[in-house]
Amino acid sequence: MAGVSLKCGDCGALLKSVEEAQGHAELTSHSNFFKSTEAVLNLVCSSCGKPCRSKTIYTLSGFLMEGETLSADQNLPRDNKTPRVSSVLRERERERNAKVSLVPMDWFLPDDLSEQILACLPFADLVRAGAVCTRWRGIITSRSFRKKLLHGVSRRPWLLGPHGHAYDPVYNVWYELDLPRFKLFSACIAKVVSSTGLISALGKGKDGFARLYVYNPLTRRRREIARSLRVEDVICTPLAITVSRTTPSYRVSIVTTKDLPGVPVGRELSIRLYSSQPRMWVTCMTEVLIGWRSGYESVICDGVLYFSIYQTGYVSPWHGDGLVMYDLSGRCSNDLLASFVPVPCPLPRGCLMNMKEKLVLVGDISEDDRASFMSMKGVGIWVLNGREWHEIARMPDDLFLGFGSDPWIRSSGLNDLIYILSERGPYVVTFDMNQKQWSRNSLDKVPTDVCDCCCFEPWLEIAP
Amino acid sequence: MSSSSSSSSPSCPKKMITLKSSDGETFEIEEIAALQSKTLESMIDENCASTPVPLPNITGKILAKVVEYCTKHAEVGADAESLRAWDAEFVSVDHPTLFDYILAANFLEIPTLLNLACQSVADMVKGKTPDEIHKIFNIKSTFTPEEEEELRRENQWAFD
């Protein structure tokens, strides 16, 4: 934009900056500005010595007499205020606190700078910004803007409730997403997991078979990725979804078990993986476990599937509850029990989540691993480094006590934010992993069935 | 003129460079403060900053403020909290000045000032409906009524 000035289309005045244009607009009520390649000069009339800016303004104001010449004098003291601005108007301008612009603002900036501004907006504001004008919409839906968002600051995830409500932490509001009721999927959805942009839901139909869906709650587009799964207990089926932002693509893993006839505490466990690119299912491994069963929790983190398993008893040595890991690239050995990692809190009251490809566990700080049937004492947050858990935070007592006695707590997290809530409400507690900050937001409506709440990052561009 | 060299001892006088605005005003800025601008930094490295640097895109009024910003941010020992408060005060200006800051910071490649000013403009957009944004920034909607209806319907939750 070198050498560019602004010209008033109504009177021909040349202005050096947006601010000057604003001042001119206030004085004259002119609003027809356009960019000009005419340079704004500090000219002096060689006859009368009056300063001026351009030949145009002097012709119009009658100052240029026949025979007079103009000479450019670059060393004149700067005068960015037009001669006719009175001190009263200057004072009024100073007092004003950035209210209404008389000059259309959006075209002063080239697209890349407008992109930089719009990239600072939270998701809900981006959607509204896309409805302002075609130029803004064009910027927001452009490939370069999407790339900017991809590599930009990670966004605050939302919390999706079971009935199509989504909580936005930036504005502390619930949105009604107008999702089709789950029962329309011809299955009773009992398990929901989420990641960036997408939700995966597992439910058992009346025919006894389980169906697995992937959907984008914002675009309402959905896909059934499995329809005839034999699943004994939907709740105890580890299900996980991971989304790759760069491709974009996703993978869904499901761990199914079946009893072995003739083997009292034996179960055959299978890990199956669905990839969206190309669309296909793969059975990664099948293993027989004696005295173990799979649990509720499952997360894919950095290409590794983690899920909980429980000892059903009568087998030594006693390990208790814990996690096993499976590398989805299939490079490592497939002995699941060799990868067993004990957990620092009882798993029925614990929740696993992927926080920027680190495995995080949120659960009861009681040290008694049989405390699953006792009241919770508090909430702790641990991160897995290798095979060791490190406690990184504890919920302050006043926040925990606010949940009431013996709360049933559910947590879910993504990017930098963890949500912790209780069925009884009355608020959502959040923990910011980056700033190590706890906060509490009152809910104007508390969702029932908090076990079905999950955290997701709203993203329009990912399709199931 | 001697070639530019970094002052290694505290007793050396501070090295200054001169900037010249589009309307002929000149401003002196410490070299260390000028290094926040990638444009000026590369000029200093190439020994092009010994004469006044002409900046034809930036008026004197805006350049004065940019110099003030760079000088403040080059200070050592300033605590983060008070710097944040100073920044908030710095961008409490009217729209046209804020947009001029963005253009100047972009031209001079000062990422901190660019982010600060862009965030300030974004803050004006946050929480506003499209109609409110039209008024604040004097933008006309260029959608047809049918297009606008469709956009709202697509994401009704955002407009309720």
Coordinates of C-alpha atoms in Angstrom, one line a residue:
Chain A
M1 CA 0.0 0.0 0.0
A2 CA 2.9 2.4 -0.5
G3 CA 2.0 5.8 -1.5
V4 CA -1.7 5.4 -1.0
S5 CA -3.9 8.2 0.4
L6 CA -7.6 8.5 0.8
K7 CA -9.7 10.8 -1.3
C8 CA -13.2 12.1 -0.4
G9 CA -15.4 11.4 -3.4
D10 CA -17.7 14.2 -2.4
C11 CA -15.3 17.1 -2.2
G12 CA -12.0 15.8 -3.5
A13 CA -10.1 16.4 -0.2
L14 CA -7.0 14.2 0.2
L15 CA -6.5 12.6 3.5
K16 CA -3.4 10.9 4.9
S17 CA -4.9 8.3 7.2
V18 CA -8.0 6.6 8.4
E19 CA -8.1 8.9 11.4
E20 CA -8.1 12.0 9.1
A21 CA -10.9 10.5 7.0
Q22 CA -12.9 10.0 10.2
G23 CA -12.3 13.6 11.2
H24 CA -13.3 14.9 7.7
A25 CA -16.5 12.7 7.8
E26 CA -17.5 14.2 11.1
L27 CA -17.1 17.7 10.0
T28 CA -18.7 17.4 6.6
S29 CA -20.9 14.3 6.8
H30 CA -19.2 13.1 3.6
S31 CA -18.9 9.3 3.6
N32 CA -17.8 8.5 0.1
F33 CA -14.1 7.6 0.5
F34 CA -11.9 5.7 -1.8
K35 CA -8.2 4.8 -2.0
S36 CA -6.1 7.1 -4.1
T37 CA -2.6 6.9 -5.5
E38 CA -2.3 10.7 -5.3
A39 CA 0.3 11.6 -2.7
V40 CA -0.7 14.0 0.0
L41 CA 1.8 16.9 -0.3
N42 CA 2.6 19.8 2.0
L43 CA 2.3 22.5 -0.6
V44 CA 2.8 26.2 -0.1
C45 CA 1.4 28.9 -2.4
S46 CA 4.4 30.9 -3.6
S47 CA 2.3 34.0 -3.8
C48 CA 0.4 34.1 -0.5
G49 CA 2.3 31.5 1.5
K50 CA -0.8 29.6 2.4
P51 CA -0.3 25.9 3.0
C52 CA -2.4 23.3 1.2
R53 CA -2.5 19.6 0.4
S54 CA -3.4 19.2 -3.2
K55 CA -4.2 21.1 -6.3
T56 CA -7.7 19.9 -6.2
I57 CA -8.6 21.4 -2.8
Y58 CA -7.2 24.7 -3.8
T59 CA -9.0 24.8 -7.1
L60 CA -12.2 24.0 -5.3
S61 CA -11.7 26.6 -2.6
G62 CA -10.8 29.2 -5.1
F63 CA -7.4 29.9 -3.5
L64 CA -5.5 29.1 -6.6
M65 CA -5.4 32.3 -8.7
E66 CA -4.4 32.3 -12.3
G67 CA -0.7 32.4 -12.6
E68 CA 0.0 31.3 -9.1
T69 CA 2.2 28.3 -8.7
L70 CA 2.5 25.6 -6.1
S71 CA 5.8 24.3 -4.8
A72 CA 6.2 21.3 -2.7
D73 CA 7.9 21.9 0.6
Q74 CA 8.6 18.7 2.4
N75 CA 10.0 20.4 5.5
L76 CA 6.8 22.1 6.6
P77 CA 5.7 21.3 10.1
R78 CA 3.2 18.4 10.1
D79 CA -0.4 19.5 10.2
N80 CA -2.7 16.6 10.4
K81 CA -5.7 18.7 11.4
T82 CA -7.6 20.3 8.6
P83 CA -7.5 24.1 9.1
R84 CA -11.3 24.3 9.7
V85 CA -11.4 21.9 12.7
S86 CA -12.5 23.9 15.6
S87 CA -11.2 23.1 19.1
V88 CA -14.7 22.1 20.2
L89 CA -14.9 19.4 17.6
R90 CA -11.4 18.2 18.4
E91 CA -12.4 17.9 22.1
R92 CA -15.6 16.0 21.2
E93 CA -13.5 13.6 19.1
R94 CA -11.1 13.0 21.9
E95 CA -13.9 12.3 24.4
R96 CA -15.6 9.8 22.2
N97 CA -14.8 6.2 23.1
A98 CA -14.7 4.4 19.8
K99 CA -18.4 4.2 19.1
V100 CA -19.7 4.5 15.6
S101 CA -17.4 4.8 12.5
L102 CA -18.5 7.1 9.8
V103 CA -16.0 5.6 7.4
P104 CA -16.6 2.0 6.3
M105 CA -13.8 0.2 8.0
D106 CA -13.6 -3.2 6.6
W107 CA -12.0 -2.3 3.3
F108 CA -9.1 -0.4 4.7
L109 CA -7.4 -3.6 5.6
P110 CA -6.1 -6.2 3.1
D111 CA -7.4 -9.8 3.5
D112 CA -4.5 -11.1 5.4
L113 CA -4.9 -8.5 8.1
S114 CA -8.6 -9.0 8.3
E115 CA -7.9 -12.8 8.6
Q116 CA -5.6 -12.0 11.6
I117 CA -8.4 -10.1 13.3
L118 CA -11.1 -12.7 12.6
A119 CA -8.8 -15.5 13.8
C120 CA -8.8 -14.0 17.3
L121 CA -12.6 -14.6 17.5
P122 CA -14.2 -17.5 19.5
F123 CA -16.1 -20.0 17.5
A124 CA -19.6 -18.5 18.1
D125 CA -18.4 -15.1 17.0
L126 CA -16.8 -16.5 13.8
V127 CA -20.2 -18.0 12.8
R128 CA -21.9 -14.6 13.4
A129 CA -19.0 -12.8 11.5
G130 CA -19.7 -15.0 8.5
A131 CA -23.2 -13.4 8.3
V132 CA -21.9 -9.8 8.3
C133 CA -21.1 -9.4 4.6
T134 CA -19.9 -11.4 1.7
R135 CA -16.3 -10.2 2.1
W136 CA -16.1 -11.5 5.7
R137 CA -17.8 -14.7 4.7
G138 CA -15.3 -15.1 1.9
I139 CA -12.4 -14.6 4.3
I140 CA -13.7 -17.0 6.9
T141 CA -14.4 -19.8 4.5
S142 CA -11.1 -19.3 2.6
R143 CA -8.4 -22.0 2.7
S144 CA -5.7 -19.6 4.0
F145 CA -8.0 -18.7 7.0
R146 CA -8.7 -22.3 7.8
K147 CA -5.0 -23.0 7.7
K148 CA -4.4 -20.0 10.1
L149 CA -7.0 -21.4 12.5
L150 CA -5.4 -24.9 12.4
H151 CA -2.0 -23.6 13.5
G152 CA -3.4 -20.9 15.8
V153 CA -4.2 -20.8 19.5
S154 CA -6.2 -23.9 20.5
R155 CA -9.8 -23.0 21.2
R156 CA -12.0 -23.4 24.2
P157 CA -13.9 -26.6 23.8
W158 CA -17.7 -26.8 24.4
L159 CA -19.5 -29.3 26.5
L160 CA -22.2 -31.3 24.7
G161 CA -25.2 -32.4 26.8
P162 CA -27.3 -35.4 26.1
H163 CA -30.3 -33.6 24.6
G164 CA -28.6 -31.5 22.0
H165 CA -27.6 -28.6 24.2
A166 CA -24.0 -27.3 24.0
Y167 CA -22.3 -25.2 26.6
D168 CA -20.0 -22.4 25.4
P169 CA -17.5 -21.5 28.2
V170 CA -16.6 -18.1 26.5
Y171 CA -20.1 -16.7 27.0
N172 CA -21.3 -19.1 29.8
V173 CA -24.4 -20.0 27.7
W174 CA -26.1 -23.1 26.5
Y175 CA -27.0 -23.3 22.8
E176 CA -29.8 -25.5 21.5
L177 CA -28.2 -27.3 18.6
D178 CA -31.5 -28.7 17.2
L179 CA -30.0 -32.2 17.0
P180 CA -32.2 -35.0 15.9
R181 CA -33.2 -37.0 18.9
F182 CA -31.0 -40.0 19.4
K183 CA -33.9 -42.3 19.3
L184 CA -34.3 -41.4 15.6
F185 CA -31.2 -43.4 15.0
S186 CA -33.3 -46.5 15.7
A187 CA -31.1 -47.3 18.7
C188 CA -30.9 -46.3 22.3
I189 CA -27.7 -44.4 22.6
A190 CA -25.9 -45.4 25.8
K191 CA -22.3 -44.3 25.2
V192 CA -20.9 -41.1 23.7
V193 CA -17.3 -40.1 23.1
S194 CA -15.9 -37.0 21.4
S195 CA -13.0 -35.3 19.9
T196 CA -12.3 -32.3 17.7
G197 CA -15.5 -31.6 15.8
L198 CA -17.0 -35.1 16.0
I199 CA -19.0 -37.3 18.3
S200 CA -19.2 -41.0 18.2
A201 CA -22.2 -42.7 19.8
L202 CA -22.9 -46.4 20.5
G203 CA -26.3 -47.8 21.1
K204 CA -28.2 -51.0 21.1
G205 CA -31.3 -51.4 18.9
K206 CA -34.4 -53.5 19.7
D207 CA -33.0 -56.2 17.5
G208 CA -30.1 -56.7 20.0
F209 CA -27.4 -55.5 17.7
A210 CA -25.4 -52.4 18.5
R211 CA -25.0 -49.6 16.1
L212 CA -22.1 -47.1 16.0
Y213 CA -22.5 -43.6 14.7
V214 CA -20.2 -40.6 14.0
Y215 CA -21.7 -37.2 13.7
N216 CA -20.9 -33.5 13.7
P217 CA -23.3 -31.9 16.1
L218 CA -23.0 -28.5 14.4
T219 CA -23.7 -29.5 10.8
R220 CA -26.0 -32.4 12.0
R221 CA -24.4 -34.6 9.4
R222 CA -24.1 -38.2 10.6
R223 CA -22.8 -41.5 9.4
E224 CA -23.6 -45.0 10.6
I225 CA -20.2 -46.8 10.6
A226 CA -21.3 -50.2 12.1
R227 CA -24.7 -51.7 12.4
S228 CA -24.4 -55.3 13.5
L229 CA -22.0 -55.3 16.4
R230 CA -22.4 -58.0 19.0
V231 CA -21.9 -56.0 22.2
E232 CA -22.8 -57.5 25.6
D233 CA -22.9 -54.3 27.6
V234 CA -22.7 -51.0 25.8
I235 CA -21.6 -49.1 28.9
C236 CA -18.7 -51.4 29.5
T237 CA -17.5 -51.2 25.9
P238 CA -14.4 -49.1 25.6
L239 CA -15.0 -46.6 22.7
A240 CA -12.7 -43.9 21.5
I241 CA -12.5 -41.4 18.6
T242 CA -9.5 -39.4 17.5
V243 CA -9.6 -36.7 14.8
S244 CA -6.7 -35.5 12.7
R245 CA -7.0 -31.8 12.0
T246 CA -4.6 -31.7 9.1
T247 CA -6.1 -34.3 6.8
P248 CA -8.9 -34.0 8.1
S249 CA -9.9 -37.6 9.0
Y250 CA -10.8 -39.6 12.0
R251 CA -10.5 -43.0 13.6
V252 CA -12.9 -44.8 15.9
S253 CA -11.8 -47.7 18.1
I254 CA -14.0 -50.2 19.9
V255 CA -13.0 -53.0 22.2
T256 CA -15.5 -55.9 22.2
T257 CA -15.4 -58.9 24.5
K258 CA -17.1 -62.2 24.4
D259 CA -17.3 -65.0 26.9
L260 CA -15.4 -68.2 26.1
P261 CA -17.5 -71.2 26.5
G262 CA -16.0 -73.7 28.9
V263 CA -13.5 -71.1 30.3
P264 CA -15.1 -69.7 33.5
V265 CA -13.3 -66.4 33.8
G266 CA -12.0 -66.3 30.3
R267 CA -12.9 -63.6 27.8
E268 CA -11.9 -63.0 24.2
L269 CA -11.1 -59.4 23.7
S270 CA -10.9 -57.8 20.2
I271 CA -9.7 -54.3 19.3
R272 CA -11.3 -53.0 16.1
L273 CA -10.5 -49.8 14.4
Y274 CA -12.4 -47.8 11.8
S275 CA -10.6 -45.2 9.7
S276 CA -12.4 -42.6 7.7
Q277 CA -9.6 -42.5 5.1
P278 CA -10.1 -44.9 3.5
R279 CA -13.4 -46.0 4.9
M280 CA -12.7 -49.4 6.4
W281 CA -12.7 -51.5 9.5
V282 CA -9.6 -53.4 10.7
T283 CA -9.4 -56.0 13.5
C284 CA -6.1 -55.0 15.1
M285 CA -5.8 -57.8 17.5
T286 CA -7.7 -60.5 19.4
E287 CA -6.5 -61.8 22.8
V288 CA -7.8 -64.2 25.4
L289 CA -7.7 -62.8 28.9
I290 CA -8.3 -64.9 32.0
G291 CA -9.8 -63.2 35.0
W292 CA -10.1 -59.8 33.4
R293 CA -12.8 -57.7 31.8
S294 CA -12.7 -54.4 29.9
G295 CA -13.9 -51.3 31.6
Y296 CA -15.7 -48.0 30.7
E297 CA -12.9 -45.7 29.7
S298 CA -11.0 -45.5 26.5
V299 CA -9.0 -42.8 24.8
I300 CA -6.7 -42.6 21.8
C301 CA -3.7 -40.5 22.5
D302 CA -0.8 -39.8 20.1
G303 CA -1.6 -43.0 18.1
V304 CA -1.9 -45.2 21.2
L305 CA -5.2 -46.7 22.4
Y306 CA -5.6 -46.8 26.2
F307 CA -8.5 -48.5 27.8
S308 CA -9.4 -49.6 31.3
I309 CA -9.5 -53.2 32.5
Y310 CA -10.6 -54.8 35.8
Q311 CA -9.6 -58.0 37.4
T312 CA -12.7 -60.1 38.0
G313 CA -11.0 -62.0 40.8
Y314 CA -9.6 -65.5 41.5
V315 CA -6.4 -64.8 39.6
S316 CA -3.1 -64.0 41.1
P317 CA -1.1 -61.8 41.2
W318 CA -3.7 -59.2 42.1
H319 CA -3.2 -56.0 40.0
G320 CA -6.5 -54.2 40.6
D321 CA -7.8 -51.7 38.2
G322 CA -5.6 -50.3 35.5
L323 CA -5.1 -49.4 31.9
V324 CA -3.6 -51.3 29.0
M325 CA -2.1 -49.8 25.9
Y326 CA -2.2 -50.7 22.3
D327 CA -0.1 -49.0 19.6
L328 CA -2.6 -48.5 16.7
S329 CA 0.2 -48.6 14.2
G330 CA 0.6 -52.3 15.2
R331 CA 4.4 -52.0 15.5
C332 CA 4.6 -53.1 19.1
S333 CA 4.1 -56.6 20.5
N334 CA 0.5 -57.4 21.2
D335 CA 0.7 -58.7 24.7
L336 CA -1.9 -56.5 26.4
L337 CA -1.2 -57.4 30.0
A338 CA 2.5 -56.6 29.5
S339 CA 1.5 -53.0 29.0
F340 CA -0.6 -52.8 32.2
V341 CA -0.4 -49.5 34.1
P342 CA -2.0 -49.2 37.5
V343 CA -4.1 -46.1 38.2
P344 CA -3.9 -43.6 41.1
C345 CA -7.6 -43.5 41.6
P346 CA -10.5 -46.0 41.4
L347 CA -11.5 -46.1 37.8
P348 CA -15.3 -46.3 38.1
R349 CA -15.1 -42.7 39.5
G350 CA -12.3 -41.7 37.1
C351 CA -12.4 -40.3 33.6
L352 CA -9.7 -40.5 30.9
M353 CA -9.2 -37.8 28.4
N354 CA -6.8 -36.7 25.7
M355 CA -5.3 -33.3 26.4
K356 CA -3.1 -32.3 23.5
E357 CA -2.0 -35.8 23.0
K358 CA -1.2 -36.4 26.7
L359 CA -3.3 -38.9 28.6
V360 CA -5.0 -37.3 31.6
L361 CA -7.0 -38.9 34.4
V362 CA -9.5 -37.0 36.5
G363 CA -10.8 -38.9 39.6
D364 CA -11.2 -39.4 43.3
I365 CA -8.1 -38.5 45.4
S366 CA -8.9 -41.3 47.9
E367 CA -6.0 -43.7 48.1
D368 CA -8.1 -46.7 48.8
D369 CA -8.5 -48.5 45.5
R370 CA -11.7 -50.1 46.8
A371 CA -13.2 -46.7 47.4
S372 CA -15.5 -46.9 44.4
F373 CA -18.5 -47.5 46.6
M374 CA -17.5 -45.0 49.2
S375 CA -18.0 -41.2 49.0
M376 CA -15.5 -39.2 47.0
K377 CA -13.1 -37.2 49.0
G378 CA -12.0 -34.8 46.4
V379 CA -10.9 -34.5 42.8
G380 CA -7.4 -34.9 41.5
I381 CA -5.9 -34.6 38.0
W382 CA -3.0 -36.8 36.8
V383 CA -1.1 -37.0 33.6
L384 CA 0.6 -40.1 32.3
N385 CA 4.3 -39.7 31.5
G386 CA 5.5 -43.0 30.0
R387 CA 4.1 -45.4 32.6
E388 CA 4.0 -43.1 35.6
W389 CA 1.3 -40.9 36.7
H390 CA 2.0 -37.4 38.0
E391 CA -0.6 -35.4 39.9
I392 CA -0.8 -31.9 38.4
A393 CA -3.7 -30.4 40.3
R394 CA -6.4 -30.9 43.0
M395 CA -9.8 -29.2 43.0
P396 CA -9.9 -26.7 45.8
D397 CA -12.1 -27.8 48.7
D398 CA -14.7 -25.0 48.4
L399 CA -15.4 -26.0 44.8
F400 CA -15.6 -29.7 45.6
L401 CA -17.9 -29.2 48.6
G402 CA -20.2 -27.1 46.5
F403 CA -21.2 -30.3 44.7
G404 CA -22.8 -31.5 47.8
S405 CA -22.3 -34.8 49.6
D406 CA -21.4 -37.9 47.7
P407 CA -21.6 -36.3 44.3
W408 CA -21.4 -38.4 41.2
I409 CA -18.9 -36.5 39.1
R410 CA -18.3 -36.7 35.5
S411 CA -15.4 -35.0 33.7
S412 CA -14.4 -34.5 30.1
G413 CA -11.7 -32.4 28.5
L414 CA -10.0 -31.4 25.3
N415 CA -7.2 -29.0 24.3
D416 CA -6.5 -27.0 27.5
L417 CA -9.8 -27.2 29.3
I418 CA -11.3 -29.8 31.6
Y419 CA -15.0 -29.8 32.6
I420 CA -16.1 -31.3 35.8
L421 CA -19.7 -31.5 36.7
S422 CA -22.2 -33.3 38.9
E423 CA -25.7 -34.4 38.2
R424 CA -27.0 -32.2 41.0
G425 CA -25.3 -29.2 39.6
P426 CA -25.5 -26.3 40.3
Y427 CA -22.4 -25.3 38.4
V428 CA -19.7 -26.5 36.0
V429 CA -16.1 -26.4 37.3
T430 CA -13.4 -25.9 34.8
F431 CA -9.7 -26.4 35.0
D432 CA -7.4 -24.6 32.5
M433 CA -4.3 -26.9 32.0
N434 CA -2.3 -24.1 30.5
Q435 CA -2.8 -21.5 33.3
K436 CA -3.4 -24.0 36.0
Q437 CA -6.5 -22.2 36.9
W438 CA -9.8 -23.4 38.4
S439 CA -13.0 -21.6 37.9
R440 CA -16.7 -22.2 38.4
N441 CA -19.5 -21.1 36.2
S442 CA -23.1 -21.3 37.2
L443 CA -25.4 -23.1 34.9
D444 CA -28.7 -21.7 34.1
K445 CA -29.8 -25.2 33.2
V446 CA -28.2 -28.3 34.5
P447 CA -28.2 -31.2 32.2
T448 CA -29.5 -34.5 33.6
D449 CA -27.5 -37.6 32.8
V450 CA -24.1 -36.0 33.2
C451 CA -22.6 -39.3 32.2
D452 CA -23.6 -38.5 28.7
C453 CA -21.9 -35.2 28.6
C454 CA -18.8 -34.9 26.6
C455 CA -16.4 -32.2 25.5
F456 CA -15.8 -31.3 21.9
E457 CA -14.3 -28.5 19.9
P458 CA -16.8 -27.0 17.5
W459 CA -15.6 -27.4 13.9
L460 CA -17.8 -27.0 10.9
E461 CA -15.4 -28.3 8.3
I462 CA -15.1 -31.9 9.5
A463 CA -17.6 -34.4 8.0
P464 CA -18.3 -37.8 9.5
Chain B
M1 CA 29.5 7.4 9.6
S2 CA 30.8 4.5 11.6
S3 CA 29.3 1.1 10.9
S4 CA 26.7 0.0 13.4
S5 CA 27.9 -2.0 16.3
S6 CA 26.2 -3.2 19.4
S7 CA 27.1 -1.3 22.5
S8 CA 28.7 -3.8 24.8
S9 CA 29.6 -1.5 27.7
P10 CA 27.0 0.5 29.7
S11 CA 29.1 3.7 29.3
C12 CA 28.5 3.8 25.5
P13 CA 25.8 6.3 24.5
K14 CA 22.6 4.6 23.3
K15 CA 22.6 4.1 19.6
M16 CA 19.6 5.9 18.0
I17 CA 18.1 5.7 14.6
T18 CA 15.9 8.3 13.0
L19 CA 12.6 7.6 11.4
K20 CA 10.8 10.0 9.0
S21 CA 7.0 9.9 8.7
S22 CA 5.0 10.5 5.5
D23 CA 4.3 14.1 6.5
G24 CA 8.0 14.9 7.1
E25 CA 8.2 14.6 10.9
T26 CA 11.3 12.9 12.3
F27 CA 11.5 10.7 15.3
E28 CA 14.4 9.3 17.1
I29 CA 14.2 5.8 18.5
E30 CA 16.8 3.7 20.4
E31 CA 18.2 1.0 18.2
I32 CA 17.3 -1.6 20.8
A33 CA 13.7 -0.5 20.7
A34 CA 13.7 -0.4 16.9
L35 CA 14.8 -4.1 16.9
Q36 CA 11.2 -5.0 17.7
S37 CA 10.4 -4.1 14.1
K38 CA 11.7 -6.8 11.8
T39 CA 11.8 -4.3 9.0
L40 CA 14.0 -1.9 11.0
E41 CA 16.1 -4.8 12.3
S42 CA 17.0 -5.9 8.8
M43 CA 17.8 -2.4 7.8
I44 CA 20.0 -2.0 10.9
D45 CA 21.8 -5.3 10.0
E46 CA 22.4 -4.1 6.5
N47 CA 23.7 -0.7 7.7
C48 CA 20.9 1.2 6.0
A49 CA 19.7 2.9 9.1
S50 CA 22.4 5.5 9.5
T51 CA 20.3 8.1 7.6
P52 CA 16.7 8.9 8.5
V53 CA 14.5 6.0 7.4
P54 CA 11.6 7.2 5.3
L55 CA 8.3 5.6 6.1
P56 CA 5.9 6.9 3.4
N57 CA 2.9 4.9 4.7
I58 CA 2.9 6.1 8.3
T59 CA 1.8 9.6 9.5
G60 CA 3.7 11.4 12.2
K61 CA 0.9 11.0 14.7
I62 CA 0.9 7.2 14.3
L63 CA 4.6 6.9 14.1
A64 CA 5.0 8.8 17.4
K65 CA 2.8 6.2 19.1
V66 CA 4.6 3.3 17.5
V67 CA 7.9 4.7 18.7
E68 CA 6.3 5.0 22.2
Y69 CA 5.2 1.4 22.1
C70 CA 8.5 0.0 21.0
T71 CA 10.4 2.0 23.6
K72 CA 8.1 0.9 26.3
H73 CA 8.4 -2.8 25.3
A74 CA 12.2 -2.6 25.1
E75 CA 12.4 -1.5 28.8
V76 CA 14.0 -4.1 31.0
G77 CA 12.5 -5.1 34.3
A78 CA 8.9 -4.1 33.5
D79 CA 6.5 -6.6 35.2
A80 CA 4.1 -8.4 33.0
E81 CA 1.0 -7.1 34.8
S82 CA 1.8 -3.4 34.5
L83 CA 2.8 -3.9 30.8
R84 CA -0.5 -5.5 30.1
A85 CA -2.3 -2.6 31.7
W86 CA -0.2 -0.2 29.7
D87 CA -1.0 -2.1 26.5
A88 CA -4.7 -1.9 27.3
E89 CA -4.4 1.9 27.7
F90 CA -2.4 2.1 24.5
V91 CA -5.2 0.5 22.4
S92 CA -8.0 2.5 24.1
V93 CA -8.3 4.7 21.0
D94 CA -10.9 5.2 18.3
H95 CA -11.3 2.8 15.4
P96 CA -9.4 4.8 12.8
T97 CA -6.3 5.0 15.0
L98 CA -6.5 1.4 15.8
F99 CA -6.7 0.5 12.2
D100 CA -3.7 2.8 11.5
Y101 CA -1.8 0.9 14.2
I102 CA -2.5 -2.4 12.5
L103 CA -1.3 -1.1 9.1
A104 CA 1.8 0.5 10.7
A105 CA 2.6 -2.7 12.7
N106 CA 2.2 -4.8 9.6
F107 CA 4.4 -2.6 7.5
L108 CA 7.1 -2.4 10.2
E109 CA 6.6 -6.1 11.1
I110 CA 6.1 -5.6 14.8
P111 CA 4.3 -8.9 15.8
T112 CA 3.5 -7.9 19.4
L113 CA 1.8 -4.6 18.4
L114 CA 0.0 -6.3 15.4
N115 CA -1.4 -9.0 17.7
L116 CA -2.4 -6.4 20.3
A117 CA -4.2 -4.2 17.9
C118 CA -5.8 -7.1 16.0
Q119 CA -7.1 -8.6 19.3
S120 CA -8.5 -5.1 20.2
V121 CA -10.5 -5.0 17.0
A122 CA -11.6 -8.6 17.6
D123 CA -12.8 -7.6 21.1
M124 CA -15.1 -5.1 19.4
V125 CA -16.7 -7.8 17.4
K126 CA -17.0 -10.3 20.2
G127 CA -20.5 -10.9 21.5
K128 CA -22.1 -8.7 18.8
T129 CA -24.9 -9.7 16.4
P130 CA -24.2 -9.0 12.7
D131 CA -26.5 -6.0 12.8
E132 CA -24.5 -4.5 15.6
I133 CA -21.3 -5.1 13.7
H134 CA -22.7 -3.4 10.7
K135 CA -23.4 -0.3 12.8
I136 CA -20.0 -0.2 14.6
F137 CA -17.9 -0.6 11.5
N138 CA -20.3 1.0 9.0
I139 CA -20.4 -2.1 6.9
K140 CA -23.2 -2.8 4.6
S141 CA -24.6 -6.3 4.3
T142 CA -24.0 -7.6 0.8
F143 CA -26.2 -10.7 1.2
T144 CA -29.6 -11.1 -0.3
P145 CA -32.4 -11.6 2.2
E146 CA -32.6 -15.2 1.1
E147 CA -28.9 -15.7 1.6
E148 CA -29.1 -14.1 5.0
E149 CA -32.0 -16.3 6.0
E150 CA -30.1 -19.4 4.9
L151 CA -27.0 -18.4 6.8
R152 CA -29.1 -17.9 10.0
R153 CA -30.9 -21.2 9.6
E154 CA -27.7 -23.1 9.1
N155 CA -26.5 -22.1 12.6
Q156 CA -29.6 -21.0 14.3
W157 CA -28.1 -21.4 17.7
A158 CA -25.6 -18.6 17.1
F159 CA -28.4 -16.0 16.3
D160 CA -30.9 -16.8 19.0

